[in-house]
Tab-separated table of C-alpha atoms (C1' of nucleotides) in Angstrom:
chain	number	residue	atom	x	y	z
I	1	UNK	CA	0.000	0.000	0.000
I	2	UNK	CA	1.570	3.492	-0.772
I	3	UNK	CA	1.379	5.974	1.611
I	4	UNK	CA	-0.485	8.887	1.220
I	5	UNK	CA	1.005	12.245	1.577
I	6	UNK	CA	-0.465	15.634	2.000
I	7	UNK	CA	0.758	18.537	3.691
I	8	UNK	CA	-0.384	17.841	7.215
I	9	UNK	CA	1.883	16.685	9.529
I	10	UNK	CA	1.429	12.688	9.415
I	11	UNK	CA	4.304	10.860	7.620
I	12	UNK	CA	7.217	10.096	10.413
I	13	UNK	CA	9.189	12.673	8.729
I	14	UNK	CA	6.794	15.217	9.575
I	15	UNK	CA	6.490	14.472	12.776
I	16	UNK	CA	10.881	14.244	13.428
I	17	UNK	CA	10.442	17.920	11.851
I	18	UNK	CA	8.431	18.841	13.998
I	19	UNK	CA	9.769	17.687	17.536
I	20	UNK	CA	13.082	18.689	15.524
I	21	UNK	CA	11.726	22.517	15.631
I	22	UNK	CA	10.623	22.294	19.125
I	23	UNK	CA	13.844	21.434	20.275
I	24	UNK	CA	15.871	23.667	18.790
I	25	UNK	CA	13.898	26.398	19.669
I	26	UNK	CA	14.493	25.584	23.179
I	27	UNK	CA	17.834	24.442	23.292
I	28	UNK	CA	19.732	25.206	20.102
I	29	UNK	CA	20.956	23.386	17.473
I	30	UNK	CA	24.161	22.133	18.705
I	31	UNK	CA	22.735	21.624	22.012
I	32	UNK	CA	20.427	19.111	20.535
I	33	UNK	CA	21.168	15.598	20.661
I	34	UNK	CA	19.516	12.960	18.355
I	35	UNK	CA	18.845	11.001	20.999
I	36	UNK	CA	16.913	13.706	22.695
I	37	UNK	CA	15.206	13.898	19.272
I	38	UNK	CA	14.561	9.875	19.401
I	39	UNK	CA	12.942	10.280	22.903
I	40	UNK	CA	10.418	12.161	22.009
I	41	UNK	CA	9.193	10.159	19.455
I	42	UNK	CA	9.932	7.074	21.989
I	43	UNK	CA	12.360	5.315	19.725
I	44	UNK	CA	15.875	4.760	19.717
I	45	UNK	CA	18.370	7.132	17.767
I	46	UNK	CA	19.514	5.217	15.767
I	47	UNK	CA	15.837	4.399	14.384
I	48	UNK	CA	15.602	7.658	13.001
I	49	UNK	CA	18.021	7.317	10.360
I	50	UNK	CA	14.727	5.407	8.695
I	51	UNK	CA	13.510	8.840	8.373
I	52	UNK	CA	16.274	11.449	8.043
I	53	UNK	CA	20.157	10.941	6.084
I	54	UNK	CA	21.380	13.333	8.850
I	55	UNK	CA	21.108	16.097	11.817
I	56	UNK	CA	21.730	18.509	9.165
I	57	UNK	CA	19.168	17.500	7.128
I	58	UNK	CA	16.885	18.451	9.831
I	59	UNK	CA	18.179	22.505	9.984
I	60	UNK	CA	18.440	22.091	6.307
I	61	UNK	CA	14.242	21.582	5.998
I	62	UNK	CA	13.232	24.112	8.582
I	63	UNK	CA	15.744	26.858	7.231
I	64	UNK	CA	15.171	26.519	3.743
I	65	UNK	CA	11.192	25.650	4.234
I	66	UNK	CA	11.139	29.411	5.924
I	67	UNK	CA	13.256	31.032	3.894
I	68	UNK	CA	10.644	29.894	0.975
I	69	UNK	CA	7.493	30.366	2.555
I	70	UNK	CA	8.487	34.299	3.236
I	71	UNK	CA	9.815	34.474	-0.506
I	72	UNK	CA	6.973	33.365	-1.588
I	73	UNK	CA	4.598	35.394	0.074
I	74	UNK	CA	7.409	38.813	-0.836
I	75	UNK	CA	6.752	38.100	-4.431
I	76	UNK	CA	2.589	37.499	-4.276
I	77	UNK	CA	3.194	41.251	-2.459
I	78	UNK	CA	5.438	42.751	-4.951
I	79	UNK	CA	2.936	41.537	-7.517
I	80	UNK	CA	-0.098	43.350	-6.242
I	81	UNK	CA	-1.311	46.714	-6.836
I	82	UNK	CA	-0.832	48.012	-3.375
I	83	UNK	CA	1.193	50.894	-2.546
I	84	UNK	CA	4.564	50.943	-1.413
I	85	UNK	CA	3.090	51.300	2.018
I	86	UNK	CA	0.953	48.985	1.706
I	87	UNK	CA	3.201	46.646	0.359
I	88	UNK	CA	5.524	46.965	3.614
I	89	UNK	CA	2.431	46.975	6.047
I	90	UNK	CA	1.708	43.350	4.015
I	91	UNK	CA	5.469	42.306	5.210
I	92	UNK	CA	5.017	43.457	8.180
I	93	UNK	CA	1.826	41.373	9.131
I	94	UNK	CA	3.208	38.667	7.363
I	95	UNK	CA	6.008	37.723	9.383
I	96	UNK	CA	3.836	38.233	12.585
I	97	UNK	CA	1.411	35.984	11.206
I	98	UNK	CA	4.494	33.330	10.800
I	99	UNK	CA	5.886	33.657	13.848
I	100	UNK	CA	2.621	33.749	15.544
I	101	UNK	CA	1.300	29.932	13.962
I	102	UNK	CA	4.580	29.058	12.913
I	103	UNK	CA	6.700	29.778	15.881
I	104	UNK	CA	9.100	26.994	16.146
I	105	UNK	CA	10.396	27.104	12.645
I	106	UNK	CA	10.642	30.427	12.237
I	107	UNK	CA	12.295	31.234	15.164
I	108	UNK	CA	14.878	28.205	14.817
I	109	UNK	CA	14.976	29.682	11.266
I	110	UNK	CA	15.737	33.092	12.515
I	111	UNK	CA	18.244	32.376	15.114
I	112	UNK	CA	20.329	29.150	14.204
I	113	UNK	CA	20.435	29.377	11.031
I	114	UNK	CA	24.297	29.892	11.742
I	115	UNK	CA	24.242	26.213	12.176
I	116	UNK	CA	23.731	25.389	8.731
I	117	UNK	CA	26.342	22.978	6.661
I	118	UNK	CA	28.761	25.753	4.932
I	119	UNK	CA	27.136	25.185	1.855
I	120	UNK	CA	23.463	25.716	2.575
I	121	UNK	CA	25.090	28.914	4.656
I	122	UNK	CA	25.799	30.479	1.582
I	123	UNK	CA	22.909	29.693	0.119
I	124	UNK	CA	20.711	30.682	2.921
I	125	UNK	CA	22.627	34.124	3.091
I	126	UNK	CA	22.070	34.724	-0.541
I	127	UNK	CA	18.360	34.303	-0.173
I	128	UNK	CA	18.248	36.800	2.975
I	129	UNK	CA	19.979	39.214	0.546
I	130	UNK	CA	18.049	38.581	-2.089
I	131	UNK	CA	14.806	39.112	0.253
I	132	UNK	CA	16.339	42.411	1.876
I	133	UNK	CA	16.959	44.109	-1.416
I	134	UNK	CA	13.493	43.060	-2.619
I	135	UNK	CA	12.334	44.955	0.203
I	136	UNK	CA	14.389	47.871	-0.450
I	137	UNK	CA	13.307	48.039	-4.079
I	138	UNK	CA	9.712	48.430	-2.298
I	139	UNK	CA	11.395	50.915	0.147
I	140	UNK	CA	12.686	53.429	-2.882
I	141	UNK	CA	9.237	52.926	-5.188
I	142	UNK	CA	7.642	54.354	-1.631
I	143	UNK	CA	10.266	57.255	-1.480
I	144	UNK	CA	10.143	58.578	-5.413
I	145	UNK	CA	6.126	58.531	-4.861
I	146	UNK	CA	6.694	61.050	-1.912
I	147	UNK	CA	4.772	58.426	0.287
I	148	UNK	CA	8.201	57.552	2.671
I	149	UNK	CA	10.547	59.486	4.387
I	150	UNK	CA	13.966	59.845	2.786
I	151	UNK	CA	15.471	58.124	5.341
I	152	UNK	CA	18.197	55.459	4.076
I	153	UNK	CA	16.531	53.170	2.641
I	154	UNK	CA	18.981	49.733	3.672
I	155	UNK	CA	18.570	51.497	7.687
I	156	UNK	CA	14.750	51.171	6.806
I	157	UNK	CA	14.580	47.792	6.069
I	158	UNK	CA	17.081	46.531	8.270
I	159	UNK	CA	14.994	48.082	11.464
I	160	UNK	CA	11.864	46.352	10.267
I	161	UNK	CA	13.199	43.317	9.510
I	162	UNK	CA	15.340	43.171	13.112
I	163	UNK	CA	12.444	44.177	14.530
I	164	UNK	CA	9.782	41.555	13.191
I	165	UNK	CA	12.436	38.948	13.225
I	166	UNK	CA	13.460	38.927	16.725
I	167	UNK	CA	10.314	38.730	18.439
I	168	UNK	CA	11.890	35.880	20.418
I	169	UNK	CA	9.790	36.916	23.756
I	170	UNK	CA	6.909	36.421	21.945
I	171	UNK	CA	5.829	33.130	23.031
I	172	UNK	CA	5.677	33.970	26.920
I	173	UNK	CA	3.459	37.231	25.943
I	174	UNK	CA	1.239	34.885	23.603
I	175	UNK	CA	-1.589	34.890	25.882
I	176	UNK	CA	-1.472	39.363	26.423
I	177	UNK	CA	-2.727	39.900	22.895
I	178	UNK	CA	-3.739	38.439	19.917
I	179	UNK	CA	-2.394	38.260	16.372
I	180	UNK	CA	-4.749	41.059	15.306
I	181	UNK	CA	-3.482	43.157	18.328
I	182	UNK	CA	0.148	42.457	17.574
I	183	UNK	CA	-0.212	43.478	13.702
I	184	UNK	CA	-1.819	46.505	14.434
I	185	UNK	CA	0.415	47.715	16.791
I	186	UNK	CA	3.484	46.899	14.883
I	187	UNK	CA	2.651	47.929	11.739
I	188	UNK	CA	0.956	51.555	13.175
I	189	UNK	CA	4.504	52.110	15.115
I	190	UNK	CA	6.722	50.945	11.916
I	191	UNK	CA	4.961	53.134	9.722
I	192	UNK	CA	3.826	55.636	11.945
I	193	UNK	CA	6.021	55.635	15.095
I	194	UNK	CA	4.701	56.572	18.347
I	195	UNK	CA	4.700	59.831	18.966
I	196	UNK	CA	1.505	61.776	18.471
K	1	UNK	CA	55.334	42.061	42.187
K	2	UNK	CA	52.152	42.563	41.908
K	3	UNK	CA	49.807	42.664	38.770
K	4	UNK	CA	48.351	46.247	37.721
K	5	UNK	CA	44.313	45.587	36.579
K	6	UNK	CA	42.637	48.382	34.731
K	7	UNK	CA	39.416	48.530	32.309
K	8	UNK	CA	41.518	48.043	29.250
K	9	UNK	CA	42.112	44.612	27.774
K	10	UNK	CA	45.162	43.680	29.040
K	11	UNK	CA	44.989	40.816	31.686
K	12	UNK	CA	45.257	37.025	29.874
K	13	UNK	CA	41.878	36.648	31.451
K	14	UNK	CA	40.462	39.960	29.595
K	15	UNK	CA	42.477	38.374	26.487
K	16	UNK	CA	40.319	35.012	26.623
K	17	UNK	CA	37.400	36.803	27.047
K	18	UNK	CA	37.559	38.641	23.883
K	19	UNK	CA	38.522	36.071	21.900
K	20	UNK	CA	35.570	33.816	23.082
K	21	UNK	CA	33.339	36.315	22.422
K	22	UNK	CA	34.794	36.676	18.780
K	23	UNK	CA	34.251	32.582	18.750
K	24	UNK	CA	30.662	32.714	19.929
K	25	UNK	CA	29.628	35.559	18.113
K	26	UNK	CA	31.036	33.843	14.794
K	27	UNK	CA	29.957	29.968	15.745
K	28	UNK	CA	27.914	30.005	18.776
K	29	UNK	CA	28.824	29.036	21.983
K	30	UNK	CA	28.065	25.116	22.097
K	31	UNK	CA	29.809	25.144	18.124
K	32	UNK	CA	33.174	26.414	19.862
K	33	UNK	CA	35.031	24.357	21.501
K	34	UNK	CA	38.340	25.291	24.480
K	35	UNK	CA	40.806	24.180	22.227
K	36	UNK	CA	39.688	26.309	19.225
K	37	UNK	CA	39.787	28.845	21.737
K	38	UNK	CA	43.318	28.339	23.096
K	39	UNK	CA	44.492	28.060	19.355
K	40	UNK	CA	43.821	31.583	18.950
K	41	UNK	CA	45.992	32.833	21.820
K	42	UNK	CA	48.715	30.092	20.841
K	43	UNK	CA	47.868	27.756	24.117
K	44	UNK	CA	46.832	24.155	24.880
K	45	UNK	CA	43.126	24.077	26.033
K	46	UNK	CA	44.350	22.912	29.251
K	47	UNK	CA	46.928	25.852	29.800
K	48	UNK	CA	43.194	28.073	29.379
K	49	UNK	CA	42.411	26.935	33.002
K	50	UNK	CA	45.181	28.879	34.622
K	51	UNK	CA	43.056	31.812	33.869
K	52	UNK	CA	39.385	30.549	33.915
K	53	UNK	CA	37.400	27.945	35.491
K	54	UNK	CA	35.076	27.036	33.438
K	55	UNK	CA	33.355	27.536	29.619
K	56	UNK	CA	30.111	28.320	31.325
K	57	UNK	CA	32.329	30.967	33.054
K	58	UNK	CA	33.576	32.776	30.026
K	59	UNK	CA	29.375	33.229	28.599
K	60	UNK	CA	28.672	34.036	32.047
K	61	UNK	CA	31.279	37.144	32.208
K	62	UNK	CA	30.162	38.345	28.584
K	63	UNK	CA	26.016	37.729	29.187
K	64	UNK	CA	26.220	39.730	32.528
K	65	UNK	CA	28.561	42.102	31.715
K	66	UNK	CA	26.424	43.740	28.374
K	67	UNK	CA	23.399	43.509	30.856
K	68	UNK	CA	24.609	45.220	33.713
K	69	UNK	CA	25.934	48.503	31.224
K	70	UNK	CA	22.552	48.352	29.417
K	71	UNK	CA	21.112	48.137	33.208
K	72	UNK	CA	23.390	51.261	34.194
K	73	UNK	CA	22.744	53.072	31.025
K	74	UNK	CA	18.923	53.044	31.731
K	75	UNK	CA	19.019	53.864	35.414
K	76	UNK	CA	20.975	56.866	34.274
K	77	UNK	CA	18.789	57.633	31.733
K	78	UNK	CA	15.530	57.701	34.343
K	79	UNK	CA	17.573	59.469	36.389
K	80	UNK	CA	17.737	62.592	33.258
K	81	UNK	CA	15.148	65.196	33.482
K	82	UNK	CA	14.587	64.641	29.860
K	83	UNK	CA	10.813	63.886	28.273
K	84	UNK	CA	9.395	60.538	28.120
K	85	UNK	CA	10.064	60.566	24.217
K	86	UNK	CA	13.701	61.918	24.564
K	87	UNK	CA	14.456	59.383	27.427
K	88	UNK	CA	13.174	56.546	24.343
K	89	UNK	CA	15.611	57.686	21.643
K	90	UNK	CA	18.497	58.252	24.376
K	91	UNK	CA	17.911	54.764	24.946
K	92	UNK	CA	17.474	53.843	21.492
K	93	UNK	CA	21.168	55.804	20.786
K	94	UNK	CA	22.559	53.533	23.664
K	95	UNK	CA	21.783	50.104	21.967
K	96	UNK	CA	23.466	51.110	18.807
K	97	UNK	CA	26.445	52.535	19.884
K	98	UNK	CA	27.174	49.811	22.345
K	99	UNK	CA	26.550	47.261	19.416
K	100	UNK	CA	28.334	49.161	17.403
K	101	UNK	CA	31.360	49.459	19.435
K	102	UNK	CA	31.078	46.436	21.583
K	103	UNK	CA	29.959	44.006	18.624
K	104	UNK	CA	31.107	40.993	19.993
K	105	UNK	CA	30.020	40.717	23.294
K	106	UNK	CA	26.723	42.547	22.958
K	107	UNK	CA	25.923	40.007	20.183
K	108	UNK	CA	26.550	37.180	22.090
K	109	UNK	CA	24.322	38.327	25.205
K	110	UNK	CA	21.917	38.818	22.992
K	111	UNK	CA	21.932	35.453	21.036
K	112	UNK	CA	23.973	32.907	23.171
K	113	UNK	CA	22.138	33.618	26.825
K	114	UNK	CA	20.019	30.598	26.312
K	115	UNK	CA	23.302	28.785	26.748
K	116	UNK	CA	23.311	29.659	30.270
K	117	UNK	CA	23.738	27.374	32.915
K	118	UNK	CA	19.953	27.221	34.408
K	119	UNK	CA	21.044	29.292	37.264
K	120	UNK	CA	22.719	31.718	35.580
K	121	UNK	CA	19.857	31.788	32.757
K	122	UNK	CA	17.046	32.352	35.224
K	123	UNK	CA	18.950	35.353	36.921
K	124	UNK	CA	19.661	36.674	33.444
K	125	UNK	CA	15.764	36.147	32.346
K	126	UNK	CA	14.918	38.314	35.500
K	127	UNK	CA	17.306	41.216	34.401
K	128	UNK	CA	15.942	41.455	30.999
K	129	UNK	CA	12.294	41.460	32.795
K	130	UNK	CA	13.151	44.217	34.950
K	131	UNK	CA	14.821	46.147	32.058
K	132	UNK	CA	11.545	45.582	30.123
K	133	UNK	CA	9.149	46.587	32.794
K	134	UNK	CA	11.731	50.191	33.277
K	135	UNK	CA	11.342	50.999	29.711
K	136	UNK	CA	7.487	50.352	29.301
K	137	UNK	CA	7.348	52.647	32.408
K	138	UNK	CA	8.906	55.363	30.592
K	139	UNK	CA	6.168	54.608	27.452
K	140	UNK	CA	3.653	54.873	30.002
K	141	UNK	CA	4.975	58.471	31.347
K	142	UNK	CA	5.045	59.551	27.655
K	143	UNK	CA	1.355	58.380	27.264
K	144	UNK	CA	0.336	59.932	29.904
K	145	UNK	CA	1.842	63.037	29.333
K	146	UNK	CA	0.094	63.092	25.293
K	147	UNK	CA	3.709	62.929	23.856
K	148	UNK	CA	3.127	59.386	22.748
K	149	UNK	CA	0.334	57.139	21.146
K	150	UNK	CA	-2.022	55.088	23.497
K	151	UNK	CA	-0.509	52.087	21.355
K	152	UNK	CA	0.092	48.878	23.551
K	153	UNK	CA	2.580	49.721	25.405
K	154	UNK	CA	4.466	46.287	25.830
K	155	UNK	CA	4.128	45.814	21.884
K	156	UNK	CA	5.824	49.188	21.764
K	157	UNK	CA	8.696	48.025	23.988
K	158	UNK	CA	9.180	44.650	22.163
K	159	UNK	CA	9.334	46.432	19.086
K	160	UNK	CA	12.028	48.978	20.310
K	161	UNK	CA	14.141	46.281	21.471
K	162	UNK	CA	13.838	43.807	18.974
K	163	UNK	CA	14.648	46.278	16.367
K	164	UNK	CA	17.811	47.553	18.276
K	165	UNK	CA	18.817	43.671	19.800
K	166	UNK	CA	18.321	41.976	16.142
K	167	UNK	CA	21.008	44.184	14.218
K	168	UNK	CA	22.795	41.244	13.380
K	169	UNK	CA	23.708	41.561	10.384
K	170	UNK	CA	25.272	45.188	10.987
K	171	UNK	CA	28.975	43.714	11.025
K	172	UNK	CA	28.930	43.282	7.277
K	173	UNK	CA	27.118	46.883	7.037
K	174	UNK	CA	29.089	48.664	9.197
K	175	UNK	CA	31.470	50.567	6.357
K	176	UNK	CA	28.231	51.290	4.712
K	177	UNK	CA	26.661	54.263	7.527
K	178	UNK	CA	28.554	55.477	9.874
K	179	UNK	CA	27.120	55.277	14.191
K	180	UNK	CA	25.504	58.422	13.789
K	181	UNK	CA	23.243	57.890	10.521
K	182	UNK	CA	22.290	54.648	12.025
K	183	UNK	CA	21.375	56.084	15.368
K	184	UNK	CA	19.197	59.213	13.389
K	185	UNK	CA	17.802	56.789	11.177
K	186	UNK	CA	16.289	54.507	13.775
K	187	UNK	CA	15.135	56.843	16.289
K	188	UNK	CA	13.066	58.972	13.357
K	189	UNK	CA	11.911	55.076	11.808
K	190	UNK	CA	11.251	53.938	15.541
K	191	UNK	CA	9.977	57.629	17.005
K	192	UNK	CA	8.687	58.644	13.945
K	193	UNK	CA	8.092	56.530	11.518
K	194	UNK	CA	8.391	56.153	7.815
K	195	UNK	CA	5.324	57.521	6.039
K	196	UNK	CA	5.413	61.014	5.443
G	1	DC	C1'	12.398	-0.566	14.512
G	2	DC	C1'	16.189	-2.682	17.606
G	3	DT	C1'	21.051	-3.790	19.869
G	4	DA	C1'	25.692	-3.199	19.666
G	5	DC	C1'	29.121	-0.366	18.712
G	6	DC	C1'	32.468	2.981	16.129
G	7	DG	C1'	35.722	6.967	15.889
G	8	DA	C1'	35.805	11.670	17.021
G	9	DT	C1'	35.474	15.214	20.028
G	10	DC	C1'	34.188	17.388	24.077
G	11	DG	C1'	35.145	19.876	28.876
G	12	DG	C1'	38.031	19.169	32.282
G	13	DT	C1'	41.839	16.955	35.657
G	14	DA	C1'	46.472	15.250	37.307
G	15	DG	C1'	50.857	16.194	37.816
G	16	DG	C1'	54.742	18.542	36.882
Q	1	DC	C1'	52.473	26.827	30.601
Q	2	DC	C1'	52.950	21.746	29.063
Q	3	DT	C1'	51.934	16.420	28.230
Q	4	DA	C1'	49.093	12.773	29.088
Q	5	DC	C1'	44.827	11.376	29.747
Q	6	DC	C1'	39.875	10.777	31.753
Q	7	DG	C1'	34.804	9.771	31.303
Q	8	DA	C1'	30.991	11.335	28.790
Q	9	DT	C1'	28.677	12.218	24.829
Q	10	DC	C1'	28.211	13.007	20.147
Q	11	DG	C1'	26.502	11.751	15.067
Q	12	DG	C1'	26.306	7.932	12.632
Q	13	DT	C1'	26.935	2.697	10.888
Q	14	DA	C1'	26.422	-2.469	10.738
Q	15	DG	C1'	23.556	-5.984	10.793
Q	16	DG	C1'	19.476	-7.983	11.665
DNA sequence: CCTACCGATCGGTAGG
DNA sequence: CCTACCGATCGGTAGG
C-alpha cells in the first residue's frame, strides 16, 4: 500500500520535523542531541536514520522551508497593486502571522540558522539578501512617490526586519494579545512611530 | 610584584574573554570548543584553566557584563530630566552605539544567553524582565503626558528592542553608515516613523 | 524498529 | 604553561 502524503503533519518525517523545531527552539541546534530527538518520538536514535540521512538534514528543511514560505509570500506582495506602504504593512503582518502559527520554525529559522552545513550557509545568506533588497526596491518605489521618508533606505529595512524577526519573547506574551493586536500595533509604530 | 588591573584589555583573562566572544559571536557558543579557543591565543586548552574555570564561566562574564551597562545606562537615563520621548531615543542611541562598538560581546548576550547554565539563565531572564518593565514605564509616562500614542505599550517596547537587539547583520554593514546615521535613522523610523 | 558499537570530540583533571 | 589522559557524549553505521 503506498502511503499517502499531504501537507499535514502525518508521515514520520513530519512528525521528526516537527519535535526537531521544538527542540531547537528551546535548546539550540548544537545543544540538541539525536537522541533527545529519538525520545520524544519514543524510539531509539539510531531508528531515526529510517527517516532522516542526517542532523543537518533536519536545519536544512526548517531553514530553507522558511526562507521559501516568506519568498513566496514577498513576491505574491510585490505583484499586487498596493502601494509601497501597503506593500511593507503586508510584510510586516506577514512575518507576525508566521511567527505567531509558525513559531518553532521560524524562530529556529531566525536564530540558528548559523548552524547550517557551509554550503546551505551560503545559500541561505544569498536568499536573505536577495529578500532584503526586494524589500528595499519596495522601500525606494515608496520614497520617489513622496509616500516615505527619505530616510536610508537599507537602515529602513534593516529596522523592520530586526524588529519583526526577533520577536523571540513572543511566546511567553502569547496569551497578552492576539495576532490582530500584535499586527496593528506593529505595523501603526513601523509606519507611523509613536509619537503623536 | 604585583599585577596592575585596569578597564583596558590587558589581563590574559580579559584576552580570553575577547577572543571567546569573537568565537561565539562567529559559531555560537556550544559550536566552539576550548581548544579552538586556546588556538587563537597560541595555548593548549588545558593551559586556558590557569586563567578561567570554566566555559560556562567565560558566557557568564560576557552575558552579565552587556546587561549590567545596558542596566546602568537606563538607570541613568531615568535618572535625566529629559521627556518621556527623549528618554526613548536616548535609549534607542545607547543600543546602537554599544553594538556598534562592543559588537562581539553585545551580540553574544543577545543570542547565546540561552546557553546559560539554568542558574545563571534564570537570573539573566529576570534582568531582561526588569529592564523591560523600566522601559514600558517610561512609554507609560510619555502616554500619559500626550507625547506618545495610546498604542500597547508592551508591543511598543518589544518592538524597540527587537529592532535595536536583532542588528545582526550590521557587522557586514558597518562601512556602509557610519554610528551616527544609524542612530538618526532609527530613532526617526522607531519615534517617527516612515510615512510622510 | 532494535542492539551493539564505532571513531571523534568534548570539557576538564592530574601532575609537573 | 605543558603532556598525558579521563569519562561522557556526540553523530552515525552495521547488521538484523
Amino acid at each position: 500500500m503506498a502511503k499517502i502524503k499531504n501537507n499535514i503533519n502525518n508521515t514520520k518525517k513530519d512528525i521528526v520535523l516537527k519535535n526537531a523545531a521544538i527542540l531547537f527552539r528551546k535548546k539550540g541546534f548544537k545543544a540538541t542531541s539525536l537522541r533527545e530527538l529519538a525520545d520524544t518520538m519514543g524510539i531509539e536514535a539510531p531508528s531515526l536514520y529510517n527517516h532522516i540521512n542526517s542532523k543537518a538534514e533536519l536545519l536544512h528543511n526548517i531553514c530553507f522551508g522558511v526562507a521559501n514560505d516568506f519568498m513566496t509570500n514577498l513576491q505574491a506582495v510585490i505583484a499586487t497593486k498596493e502601494s509601497a506602504v501597503e506593500k511593507i504593512a503586508m510584510l510586516i503582518r506577514f512575518h507576525i502571522l508566521k511567527i505567531y502559527s509558525d513559531f518553532d520554525n521560524v524562530f529556529v529559522a531566525n536564530h540558528e540558522w548559523k548552524q547550517l552545513s557551509k554550503k546551505d550557509l551560503s545559500a541561505f545568506i544569498t536568499q536573505r539578501k536577495d529578500y532584503e533588497n526586494c524589500v528595499i526596491e519596495i522601500i525606494h518605489t515608496g520614497q520617489k512617490n513622496k509616500q516615505m521618508k527619505l530616510l536610508n533606505a537599507k537602515i529602513m529595512v534593516l529596522t523592520i526586519l530586526s524588529a519583526v524577526r526577533g520577536l523571540e519573547i513572543l511566546q511567553s506574551h502569547k496569551n497578552n494579545f492576539s495576532l490582530e493586536e500584535l499586527q496593528d500595533n506593529m505595523v501603526e509604530q513601523l509606519l507611523n512611530g509613536i509619537v503623536k
